[in-house]
CSV table of C-alpha atoms and ligand atoms in Angstrom, one decimal:
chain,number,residue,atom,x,y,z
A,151,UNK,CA,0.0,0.0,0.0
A,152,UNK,CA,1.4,3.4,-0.5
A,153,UNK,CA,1.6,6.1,2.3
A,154,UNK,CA,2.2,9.6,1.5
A,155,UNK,CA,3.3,11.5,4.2
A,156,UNK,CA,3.2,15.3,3.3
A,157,UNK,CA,6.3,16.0,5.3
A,158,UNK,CA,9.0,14.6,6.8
A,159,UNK,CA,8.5,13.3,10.3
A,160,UNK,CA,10.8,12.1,13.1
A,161,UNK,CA,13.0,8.9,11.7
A,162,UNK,CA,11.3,5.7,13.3
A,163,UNK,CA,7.6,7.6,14.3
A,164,UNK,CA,6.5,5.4,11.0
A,165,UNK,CA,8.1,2.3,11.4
A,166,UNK,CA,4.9,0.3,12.2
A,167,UNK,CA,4.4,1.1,8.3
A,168,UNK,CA,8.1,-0.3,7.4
A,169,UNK,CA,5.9,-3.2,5.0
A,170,UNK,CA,4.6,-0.1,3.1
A,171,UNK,CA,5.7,2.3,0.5
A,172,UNK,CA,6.0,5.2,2.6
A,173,UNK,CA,7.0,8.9,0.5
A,174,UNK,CA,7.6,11.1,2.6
A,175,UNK,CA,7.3,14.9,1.1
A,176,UNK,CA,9.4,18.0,1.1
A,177,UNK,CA,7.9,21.3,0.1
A,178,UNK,CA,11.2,24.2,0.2
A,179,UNK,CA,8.6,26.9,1.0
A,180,UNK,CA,5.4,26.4,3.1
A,181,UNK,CA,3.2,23.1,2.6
A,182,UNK,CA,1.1,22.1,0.1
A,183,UNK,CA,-1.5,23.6,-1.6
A,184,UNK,CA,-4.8,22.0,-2.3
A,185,UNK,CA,-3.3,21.4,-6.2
A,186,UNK,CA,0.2,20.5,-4.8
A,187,UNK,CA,-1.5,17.6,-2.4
A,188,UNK,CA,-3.9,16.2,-5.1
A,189,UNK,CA,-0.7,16.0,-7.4
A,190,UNK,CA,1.4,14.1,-4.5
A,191,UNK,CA,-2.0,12.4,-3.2
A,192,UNK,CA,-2.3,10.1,-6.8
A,193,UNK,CA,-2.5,6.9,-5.9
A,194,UNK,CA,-2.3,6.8,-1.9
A,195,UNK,CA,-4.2,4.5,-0.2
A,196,UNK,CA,-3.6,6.7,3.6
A,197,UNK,CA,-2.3,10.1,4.1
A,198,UNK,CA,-0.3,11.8,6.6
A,199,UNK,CA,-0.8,15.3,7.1
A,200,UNK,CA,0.2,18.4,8.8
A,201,UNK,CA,-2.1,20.7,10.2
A,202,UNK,CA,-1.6,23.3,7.4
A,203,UNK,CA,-2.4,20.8,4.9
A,204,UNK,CA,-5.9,21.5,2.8
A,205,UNK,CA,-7.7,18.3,3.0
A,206,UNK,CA,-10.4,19.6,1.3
A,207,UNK,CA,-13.7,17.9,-0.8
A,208,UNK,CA,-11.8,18.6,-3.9
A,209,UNK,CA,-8.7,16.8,-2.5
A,210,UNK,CA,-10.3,13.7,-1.6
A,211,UNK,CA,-12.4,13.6,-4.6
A,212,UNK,CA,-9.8,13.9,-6.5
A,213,UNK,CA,-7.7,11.1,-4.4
A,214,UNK,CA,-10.4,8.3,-4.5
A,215,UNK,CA,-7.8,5.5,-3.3
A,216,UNK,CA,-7.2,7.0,0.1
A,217,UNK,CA,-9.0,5.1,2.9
A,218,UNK,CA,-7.5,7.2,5.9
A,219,UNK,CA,-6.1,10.7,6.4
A,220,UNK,CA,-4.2,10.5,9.8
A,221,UNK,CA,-3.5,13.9,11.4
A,222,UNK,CA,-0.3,14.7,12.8
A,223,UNK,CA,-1.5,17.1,15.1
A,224,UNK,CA,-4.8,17.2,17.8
A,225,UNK,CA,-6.6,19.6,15.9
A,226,UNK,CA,-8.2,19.1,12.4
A,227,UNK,CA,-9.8,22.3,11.3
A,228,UNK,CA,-8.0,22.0,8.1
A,229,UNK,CA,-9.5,18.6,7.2
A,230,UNK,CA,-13.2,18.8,6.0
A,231,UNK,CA,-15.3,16.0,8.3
A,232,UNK,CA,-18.2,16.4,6.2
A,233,UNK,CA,-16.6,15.4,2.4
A,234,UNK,CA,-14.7,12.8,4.8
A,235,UNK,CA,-17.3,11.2,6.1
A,236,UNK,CA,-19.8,11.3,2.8
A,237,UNK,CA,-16.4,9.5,1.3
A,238,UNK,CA,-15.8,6.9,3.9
A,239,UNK,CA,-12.6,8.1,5.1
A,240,UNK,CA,-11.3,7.4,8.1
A,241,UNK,CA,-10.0,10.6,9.6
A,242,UNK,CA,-7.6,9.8,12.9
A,243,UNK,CA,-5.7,12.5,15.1
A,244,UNK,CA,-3.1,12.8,18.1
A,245,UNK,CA,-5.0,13.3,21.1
A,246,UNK,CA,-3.6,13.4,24.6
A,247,UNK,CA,-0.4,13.3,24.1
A,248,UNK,CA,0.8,16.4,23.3
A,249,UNK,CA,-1.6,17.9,26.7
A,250,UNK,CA,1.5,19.0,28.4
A,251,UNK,CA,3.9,19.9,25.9
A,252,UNK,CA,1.2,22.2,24.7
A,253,UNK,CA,0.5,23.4,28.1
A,254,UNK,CA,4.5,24.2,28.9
A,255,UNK,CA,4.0,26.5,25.9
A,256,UNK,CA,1.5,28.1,27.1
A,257,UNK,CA,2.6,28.5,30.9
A,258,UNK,CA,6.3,29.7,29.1
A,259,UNK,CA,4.5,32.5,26.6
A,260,UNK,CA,2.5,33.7,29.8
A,261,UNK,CA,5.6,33.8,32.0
A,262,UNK,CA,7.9,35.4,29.4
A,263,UNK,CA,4.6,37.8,28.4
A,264,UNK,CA,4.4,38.7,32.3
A,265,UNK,CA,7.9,39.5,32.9
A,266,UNK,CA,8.8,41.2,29.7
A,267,UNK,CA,11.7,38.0,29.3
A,268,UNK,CA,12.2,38.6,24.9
A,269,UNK,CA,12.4,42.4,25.7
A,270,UNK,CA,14.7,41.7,28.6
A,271,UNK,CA,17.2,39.2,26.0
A,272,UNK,CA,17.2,41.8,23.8
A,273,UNK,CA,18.9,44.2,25.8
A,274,UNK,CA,20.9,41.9,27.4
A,275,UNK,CA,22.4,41.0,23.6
A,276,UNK,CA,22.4,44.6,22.4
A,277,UNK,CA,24.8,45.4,25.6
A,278,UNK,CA,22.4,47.8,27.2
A,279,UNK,CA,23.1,46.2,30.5
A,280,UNK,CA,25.0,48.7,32.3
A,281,UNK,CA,23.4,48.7,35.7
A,282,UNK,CA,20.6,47.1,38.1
A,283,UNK,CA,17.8,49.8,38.0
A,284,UNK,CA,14.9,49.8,40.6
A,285,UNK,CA,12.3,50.5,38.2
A,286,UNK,CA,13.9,48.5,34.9
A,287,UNK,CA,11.5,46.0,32.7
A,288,UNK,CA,9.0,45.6,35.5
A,289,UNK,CA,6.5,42.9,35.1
A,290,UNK,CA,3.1,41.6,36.4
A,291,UNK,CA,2.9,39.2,39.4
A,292,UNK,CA,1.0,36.2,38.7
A,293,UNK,CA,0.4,34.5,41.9
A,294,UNK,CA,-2.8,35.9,43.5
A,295,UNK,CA,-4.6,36.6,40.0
A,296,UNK,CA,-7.2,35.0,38.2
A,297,UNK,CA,-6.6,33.0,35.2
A,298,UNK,CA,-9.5,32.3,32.4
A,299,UNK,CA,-9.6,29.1,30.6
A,300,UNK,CA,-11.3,29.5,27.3
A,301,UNK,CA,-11.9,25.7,26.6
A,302,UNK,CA,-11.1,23.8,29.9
A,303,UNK,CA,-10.5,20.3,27.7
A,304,UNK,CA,-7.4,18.2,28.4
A,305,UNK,CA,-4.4,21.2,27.4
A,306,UNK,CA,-6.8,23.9,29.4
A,307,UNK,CA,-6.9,21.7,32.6
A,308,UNK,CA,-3.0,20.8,31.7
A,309,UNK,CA,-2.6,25.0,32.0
A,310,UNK,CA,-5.1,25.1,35.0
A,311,UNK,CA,-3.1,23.0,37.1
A,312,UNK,CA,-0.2,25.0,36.1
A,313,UNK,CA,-1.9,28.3,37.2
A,314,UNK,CA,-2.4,26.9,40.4
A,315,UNK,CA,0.9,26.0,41.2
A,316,UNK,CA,1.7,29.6,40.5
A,317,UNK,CA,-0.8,30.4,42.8
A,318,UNK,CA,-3.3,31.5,40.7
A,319,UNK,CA,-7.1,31.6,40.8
A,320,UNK,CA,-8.9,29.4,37.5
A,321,UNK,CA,-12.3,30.1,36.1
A,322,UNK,CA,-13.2,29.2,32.6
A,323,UNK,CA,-15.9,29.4,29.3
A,324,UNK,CA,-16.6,25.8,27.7
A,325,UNK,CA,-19.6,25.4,25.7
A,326,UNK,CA,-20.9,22.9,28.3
A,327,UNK,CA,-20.0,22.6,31.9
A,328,UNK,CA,-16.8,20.3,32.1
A,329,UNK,CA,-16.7,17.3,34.4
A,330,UNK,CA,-17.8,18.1,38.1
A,331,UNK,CA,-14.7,16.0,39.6
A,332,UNK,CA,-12.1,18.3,36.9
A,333,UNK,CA,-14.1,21.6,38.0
A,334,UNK,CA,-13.8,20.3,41.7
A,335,UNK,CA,-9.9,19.4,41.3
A,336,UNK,CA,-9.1,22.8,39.9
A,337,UNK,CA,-11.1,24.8,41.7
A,338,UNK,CA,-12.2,26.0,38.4
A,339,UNK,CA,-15.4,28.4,38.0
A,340,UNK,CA,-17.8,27.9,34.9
A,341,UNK,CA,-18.4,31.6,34.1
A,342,UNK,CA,-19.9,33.4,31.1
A,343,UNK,CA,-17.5,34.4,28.2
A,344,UNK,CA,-17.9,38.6,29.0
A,345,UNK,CA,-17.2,37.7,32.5
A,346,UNK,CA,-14.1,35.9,32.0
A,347,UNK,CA,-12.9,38.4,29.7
A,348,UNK,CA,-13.8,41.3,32.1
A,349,UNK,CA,-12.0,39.6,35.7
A,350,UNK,CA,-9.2,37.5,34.0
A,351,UNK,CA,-5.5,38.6,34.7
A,352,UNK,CA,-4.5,36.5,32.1
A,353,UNK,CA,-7.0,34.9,29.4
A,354,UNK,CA,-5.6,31.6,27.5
A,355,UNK,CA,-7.0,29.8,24.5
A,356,UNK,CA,-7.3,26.4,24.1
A,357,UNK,CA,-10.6,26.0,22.4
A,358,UNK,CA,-10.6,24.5,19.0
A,359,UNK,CA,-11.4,26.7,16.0
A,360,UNK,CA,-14.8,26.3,14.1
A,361,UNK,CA,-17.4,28.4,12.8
A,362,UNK,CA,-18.2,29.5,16.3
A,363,UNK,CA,-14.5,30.0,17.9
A,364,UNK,CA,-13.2,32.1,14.8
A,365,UNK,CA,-12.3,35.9,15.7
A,366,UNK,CA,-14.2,35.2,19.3
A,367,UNK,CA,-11.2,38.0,20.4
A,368,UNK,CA,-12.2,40.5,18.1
A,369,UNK,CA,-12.3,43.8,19.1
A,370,UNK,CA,-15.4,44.0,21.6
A,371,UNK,CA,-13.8,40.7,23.5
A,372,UNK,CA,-10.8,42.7,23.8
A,373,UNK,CA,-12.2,45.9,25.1
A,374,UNK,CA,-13.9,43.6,27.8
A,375,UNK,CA,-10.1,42.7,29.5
A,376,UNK,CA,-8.4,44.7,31.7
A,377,UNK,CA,-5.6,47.1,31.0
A,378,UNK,CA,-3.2,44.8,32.7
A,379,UNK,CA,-4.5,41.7,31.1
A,380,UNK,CA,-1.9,39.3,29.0
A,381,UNK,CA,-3.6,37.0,26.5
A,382,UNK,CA,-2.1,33.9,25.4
A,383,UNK,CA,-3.3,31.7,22.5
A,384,UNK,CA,-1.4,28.4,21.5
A,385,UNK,CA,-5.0,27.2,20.1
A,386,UNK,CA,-5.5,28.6,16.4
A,387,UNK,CA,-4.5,31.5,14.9
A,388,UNK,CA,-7.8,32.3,14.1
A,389,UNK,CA,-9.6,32.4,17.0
A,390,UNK,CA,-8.5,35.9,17.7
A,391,UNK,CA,-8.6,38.9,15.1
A,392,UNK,CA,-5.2,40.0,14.7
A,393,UNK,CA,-5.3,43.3,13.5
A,394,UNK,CA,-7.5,43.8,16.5
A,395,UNK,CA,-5.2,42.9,19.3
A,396,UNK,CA,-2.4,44.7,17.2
A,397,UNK,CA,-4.7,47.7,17.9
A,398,UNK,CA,-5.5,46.6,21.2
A,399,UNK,CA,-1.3,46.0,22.2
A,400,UNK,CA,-0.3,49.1,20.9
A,401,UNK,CA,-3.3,51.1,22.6
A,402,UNK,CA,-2.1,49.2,25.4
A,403,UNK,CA,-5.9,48.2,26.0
A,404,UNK,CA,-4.4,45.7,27.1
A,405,UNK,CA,-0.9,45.2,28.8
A,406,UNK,CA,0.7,42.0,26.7
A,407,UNK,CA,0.0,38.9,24.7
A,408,UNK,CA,2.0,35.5,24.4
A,409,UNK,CA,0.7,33.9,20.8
A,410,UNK,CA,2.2,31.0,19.3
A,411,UNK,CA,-0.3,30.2,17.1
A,412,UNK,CA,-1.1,33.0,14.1
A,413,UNK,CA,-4.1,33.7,12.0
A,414,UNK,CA,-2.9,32.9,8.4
A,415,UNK,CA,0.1,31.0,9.3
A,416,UNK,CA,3.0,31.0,8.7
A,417,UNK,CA,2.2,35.0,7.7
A,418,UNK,CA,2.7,36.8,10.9
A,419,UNK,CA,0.5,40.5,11.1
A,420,UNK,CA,3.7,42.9,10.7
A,421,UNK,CA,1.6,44.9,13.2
A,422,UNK,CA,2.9,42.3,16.4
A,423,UNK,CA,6.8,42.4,14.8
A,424,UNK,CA,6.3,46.2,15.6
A,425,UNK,CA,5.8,45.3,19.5
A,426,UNK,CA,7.4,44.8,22.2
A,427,UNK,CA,4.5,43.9,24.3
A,428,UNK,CA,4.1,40.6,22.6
A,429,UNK,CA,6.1,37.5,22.4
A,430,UNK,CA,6.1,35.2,19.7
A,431,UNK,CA,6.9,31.2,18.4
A,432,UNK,CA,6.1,29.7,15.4
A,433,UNK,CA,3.9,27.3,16.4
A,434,UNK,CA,5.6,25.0,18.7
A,435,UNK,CA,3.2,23.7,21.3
A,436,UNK,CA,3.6,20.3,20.8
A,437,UNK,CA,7.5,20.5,19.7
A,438,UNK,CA,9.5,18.2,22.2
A,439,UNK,CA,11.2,15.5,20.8
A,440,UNK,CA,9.7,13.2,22.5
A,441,UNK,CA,5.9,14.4,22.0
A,442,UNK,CA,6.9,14.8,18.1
A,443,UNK,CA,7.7,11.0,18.1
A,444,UNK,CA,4.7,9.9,19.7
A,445,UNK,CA,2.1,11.9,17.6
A,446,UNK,CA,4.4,10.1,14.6
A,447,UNK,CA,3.5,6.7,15.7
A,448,UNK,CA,0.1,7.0,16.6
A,449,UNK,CA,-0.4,7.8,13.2
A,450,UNK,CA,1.3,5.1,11.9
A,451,UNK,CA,-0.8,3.0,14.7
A,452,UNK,CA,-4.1,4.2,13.0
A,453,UNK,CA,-2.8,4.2,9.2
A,454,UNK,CA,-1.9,0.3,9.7
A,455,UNK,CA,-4.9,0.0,11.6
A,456,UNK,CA,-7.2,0.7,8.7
A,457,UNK,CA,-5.1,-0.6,5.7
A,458,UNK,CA,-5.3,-4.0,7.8
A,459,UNK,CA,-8.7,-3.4,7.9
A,460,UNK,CA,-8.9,-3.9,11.7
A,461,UNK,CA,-12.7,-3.3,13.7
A,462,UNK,CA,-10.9,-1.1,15.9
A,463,UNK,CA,-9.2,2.4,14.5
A,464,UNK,CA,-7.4,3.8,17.4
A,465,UNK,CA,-7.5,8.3,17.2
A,466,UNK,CA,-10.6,7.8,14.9
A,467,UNK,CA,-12.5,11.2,14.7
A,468,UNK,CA,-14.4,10.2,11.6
B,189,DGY,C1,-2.1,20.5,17.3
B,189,DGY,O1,-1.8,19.3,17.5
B,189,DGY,O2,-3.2,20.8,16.9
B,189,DGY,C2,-1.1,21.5,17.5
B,189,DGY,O3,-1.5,22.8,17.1
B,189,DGY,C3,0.2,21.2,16.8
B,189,DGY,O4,0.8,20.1,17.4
């Protein structure tokens, strides 16, 4: 069977698949388009793809061989369920264990957003440190504030727990309540979306993005936070509208923001490059080695699964 993989992946995540013709892709700038991935889609029976990767009707219309598109990544907003699903295709993903990788991102874009750490590098590097100054890159304190979970799923609680080691407060927006015994553990308080905007010292995102998550930090959500607020989003890109919080950074609306995730990736708003209220990453939540190679062989677990046409499709989302 043949296995197109749309980029390379950590040597030995695929070699479950060893029996298989595996091609694995190279693009020299960004990924694939939807034309570039139905012309190195011809003839696949599964597909492995990034979360960038436009897995579209069109794509799997045109690429009526493939039987599974396994997702190296937890979330799948590039992937269209629907044309999936009409198409019996098995679509798979990597949940759980990237939880705390992704977390650690978050709990290091807050920190470094909180006490100005890129800024402070900076002139550290540019040899501007010439004396200790009482009053010199002061930050926020974030033991004794609140922190507001938008999404308290598995990388939100991973954050929550973080915040309270810090010795912060949690309250958080889901859609539905989350599990009594995780809201009891945390200490975490279901609250509406304008209230956690309004009371939050620090608001972080870790919903997934769909037709009702994208720009949900537009420009009214944003005048909601406090002055001193710091956002962080290592969800999607999309779920905040980036040419408002330039607006809102550089107003100082609010104090700072900690994003690692980017609305039209890899394009980053020139706007943030402007600020130095903001700290950036290129999408790297999940980026430990180890994490890396696990989300590698769970997709070679549900790729074999299916092409051995087993009952049971481990990561199966569709
Ligand atoms: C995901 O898995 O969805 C992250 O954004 C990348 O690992």
């Amino acid at each position: 069977m043949r296995i197109v993989v749309t980029r390379p992946l950590p040597s030995g995540g695929l070699h479950l698949l060893n029996g298989h013709e595996i091609v694995q892709h190279e693009f020299s700038v960004g990924g694939p388009d939807e034309d570039q991935l139905i012309d190195i889609a011809q003839g696949a029976d599964a597909l492995i793809t990034l979360l960038s990767d436009p897995v579209t009707e069109r794509v799997l219309r045109a690429c009526p061989g493939i039987k599974v598109v396994a997702q190296y990544a937890v979330g799948y907003d590039n992937i269209d369920l629907a044309a999936a699903r009409a198409s019996g295709v098995v679509v798979t993903n990597t949940p759980g264990v990237l939880t705390e990788a992704t977390a650690d991102m978050a709990f290091a874009l807050l920190l470094a957003a909180a006490r100005n750490v890129a800024p402070a590098d900076r002139y550290v590097r540019a040899g501007e440190f010439s004396r200790w100054e009482a009053d010199l890159l002061l930050g926020s304190d974030l033991s004794g504030g609140t922190i507001g979970i938008v999404g308290l799923g598995r990388i939100g609680a991973a954050v929550a727990r973080r915040a309270i080691g810090f010795g912060m407060r949690v309250c958080y927006h889901n859609r539905s309540p989350a599990n009594p015994s995780v809201e009891q553990k945390l200490g975490a308080r279901l609250v509406s979306m304008n209230t956690l905007l309004e009371t939050s010292d620090v608001v972080s995102l870790h919903c997934s993005l769909n037709a009702s998550s994208r720009g949900l930090i537009g420009r009214e959500a944003l005048a909601r936070m406090k002055p001193s607020a710091i956002l962080v989003n290592t969800a999607r890109g999309a779920v905040v509208d980036e040419e408002a919080l330039v607006d809102a950074l550089r107003s100082r609306a609010i104090r700072a923001a900690g994003l690692d995730v980017f609305e039209d990736e890899p394009s980053v708003h020139p706007g943030l490059c402007d600020l130095d209220n903001v700290v950036m990453a290129p999408h790297l939540g999940s980026a430990t080695h180890a994490t890396r190679l696990r989300m590698a062989e769970m997709c070679a677990e549900a790729v074999q699964a299916v092409l051995s046409g087993a009952r049971h499709i481990p990561y199966r989302v569709v």
